[in-house]
Amino acid sequence: MEDLSTHVQRADWRKEKHVPVIECPDPVAPDREFEVKVSIGKEVAHPNTTEHHIRWISLYFHPEGAKFPVQIGHYAFSAHGESAEGPNQGPVYTGHAVTAVMKTKKPGTLHAMSY
Ligand SMILES: [Fe+2]
């Protein structure tokens, strides 16, 4: 039986438009807030239409030596031109990028997923 992880893809964000790009200071000071920007399509533009869009980004931090990552946030992008008049007739499109603010006492690695 397949498990879900077989369908989680990874790729080079410079060539694949669905890969989240994480931008933040590196290194950061311990226990001091910093901003983390996560976006889709930094190098290869991703569509943002009713039929084809990014629904969400989840950001995780895996502290060094920890068994599991910690979810920093889950960011939903809810408007993609939907309207009672039909697809792409609405006036609003949520952009697929987010800036989170976090701090950590431990070093580690940021990860992001998108759907
Ligand atoms: Fe897509």
GROMACS .gro file of C-alpha atoms and ligand atoms in nm:
model
  116
    1MET     CA    1   0.000   0.000   0.000
    2GLU     CA    2   0.126   0.345  -0.089
    3ASP     CA    3   0.162   0.594   0.189
    4LEU     CA    4   0.105   0.967   0.160
    5SER     CA    5   0.476   1.049   0.168
    6THR     CA    6   0.521   0.889  -0.176
    7HIS     CA    7   0.315   1.177  -0.317
    8VAL     CA    8   0.511   1.456  -0.148
    9GLN     CA    9   0.740   1.599  -0.410
   10ARG     CA   10   1.059   1.798  -0.385
   11ALA     CA   11   1.238   1.989  -0.655
   12ASP     CA   12   1.466   2.280  -0.732
   13TRP     CA   13   1.265   2.602  -0.687
   14ARG     CA   14   1.465   2.762  -0.972
   15LYS     CA   15   1.310   2.515  -1.219
   16GLU     CA   16   0.979   2.404  -1.062
   17LYS     CA   17   0.699   2.653  -1.000
   18HIS     CA   18   0.536   2.469  -0.707
   19VAL     CA   19   0.833   2.471  -0.471
   20PRO     CA   20   0.817   2.708  -0.173
   21VAL     CA   21   1.110   2.946  -0.143
   22ILE     CA   22   1.213   3.036   0.213
   23GLU     CA   23   1.390   3.366   0.271
   24CYS     CA   24   1.516   3.471   0.614
   25PRO     CA   25   1.828   3.597   0.788
   26ASP     CA   26   2.089   3.326   0.845
   27PRO     CA   27   2.212   3.304   1.112
   28VAL     CA   28   1.963   3.457   1.355
   29ALA     CA   29   2.016   3.566   1.716
   30PRO     CA   30   1.880   3.320   1.976
   31ASP     CA   31   1.538   3.410   2.120
   32ARG     CA   32   1.501   3.723   1.903
   33GLU     CA   33   1.214   3.759   1.657
   34PHE     CA   34   1.290   3.752   1.286
   35GLU     CA   35   1.086   3.744   0.966
   36VAL     CA   36   1.056   3.444   0.737
   37LYS     CA   37   0.912   3.497   0.391
   38VAL     CA   38   0.776   3.195   0.205
   39SER     CA   39   0.663   3.229  -0.154
   40ILE     CA   40   0.576   3.020  -0.455
   41GLY     CA   41   0.697   3.095  -0.804
   42LYS     CA   42   0.991   3.318  -0.721
   43GLU     CA   43   1.177   3.210  -1.034
   44VAL     CA   44   0.907   3.034  -1.239
   45ALA     CA   45   0.570   3.210  -1.208
   46HIS     CA   46   0.277   3.004  -1.086
   47PRO     CA   47  -0.078   3.072  -1.216
   48ASN     CA   48  -0.335   3.224  -0.981
   49THR     CA   49  -0.672   3.143  -1.134
   50THR     CA   50  -0.991   2.980  -1.009
   51GLU     CA   51  -0.887   2.658  -1.184
   52HIS     CA   52  -0.518   2.655  -1.090
   53HIS     CA   53  -0.381   2.820  -0.778
   54ILE     CA   54  -0.187   2.768  -0.455
   55ARG     CA   55  -0.425   2.696  -0.164
   56TRP     CA   56  -0.187   2.701   0.128
   57ILE     CA   57   0.166   2.710   0.261
   58SER     CA   58   0.274   2.544   0.585
   59LEU     CA   59   0.597   2.647   0.754
   60TYR     CA   60   0.788   2.420   0.995
   61PHE     CA   61   1.098   2.452   1.209
   62HIS     CA   62   1.299   2.143   1.294
   63PRO     CA   63   1.516   2.215   1.598
   64GLU     CA   64   1.854   2.043   1.585
   65GLY     CA   65   1.834   1.704   1.755
   66ALA     CA   66   1.454   1.706   1.789
   67LYS     CA   67   1.254   1.407   1.671
   68PHE     CA   68   0.982   1.613   1.501
   69PRO     CA   69   0.952   1.956   1.342
   70VAL     CA   70   0.734   2.228   1.497
   71GLN     CA   71   0.467   2.385   1.278
   72ILE     CA   72   0.523   2.763   1.276
   73GLY     CA   73   0.208   2.842   1.084
   74HIS     CA   74  -0.041   2.736   0.820
   75TYR     CA   75  -0.137   3.011   0.575
   76ALA     CA   76  -0.444   2.973   0.355
   77PHE     CA   77  -0.493   3.170   0.033
   78SER     CA   78  -0.866   3.188  -0.010
   79ALA     CA   79  -0.954   3.413  -0.304
   80HIS     CA   80  -0.881   3.302  -0.660
   81GLY     CA   81  -1.122   3.498  -0.871
   82GLU     CA   82  -1.428   3.292  -0.771
   83SER     CA   83  -1.758   3.468  -0.823
   84ALA     CA   84  -2.130   3.399  -0.862
   85GLU     CA   85  -2.077   3.517  -1.221
   86GLY     CA   86  -1.831   3.231  -1.278
   87PRO     CA   87  -1.466   3.135  -1.253
   88ASN     CA   88  -1.218   3.422  -1.277
   89GLN     CA   89  -1.498   3.677  -1.277
   90GLY     CA   90  -1.436   3.782  -0.916
   91PRO     CA   91  -1.231   4.088  -0.832
   92VAL     CA   92  -0.992   3.934  -0.574
   93TYR     CA   93  -0.693   3.702  -0.596
   94THR     CA   94  -0.489   3.617  -0.285
   95GLY     CA   95  -0.118   3.619  -0.361
   96HIS     CA   96   0.070   3.300  -0.272
   97ALA     CA   97   0.332   3.445  -0.038
   98VAL     CA   98   0.344   3.501   0.336
   99THR     CA   99   0.574   3.662   0.589
  100ALA     CA  100   0.583   3.493   0.929
  101VAL     CA  101   0.750   3.620   1.245
  102MET     CA  102   0.916   3.373   1.481
  103LYS     CA  103   1.192   3.326   1.733
  104THR     CA  104   1.376   3.019   1.856
  105LYS     CA  105   1.612   2.935   2.137
  106LYS     CA  106   1.767   2.651   1.939
  107PRO     CA  107   1.932   2.629   1.598
  108GLY     CA  108   1.756   2.425   1.333
  109THR     CA  109   1.616   2.407   0.984
  110LEU     CA  110   1.310   2.566   0.828
  111HIS     CA  111   1.091   2.361   0.593
  112ALA     CA  112   0.785   2.458   0.392
  113MET     CA  113   0.513   2.272   0.206
  114SER     CA  114   0.256   2.402  -0.035
  115TYR     CA  115  -0.064   2.271  -0.190
  116FE      FE  116   0.020   2.441  -1.003
   0.00000   0.00000   0.00000
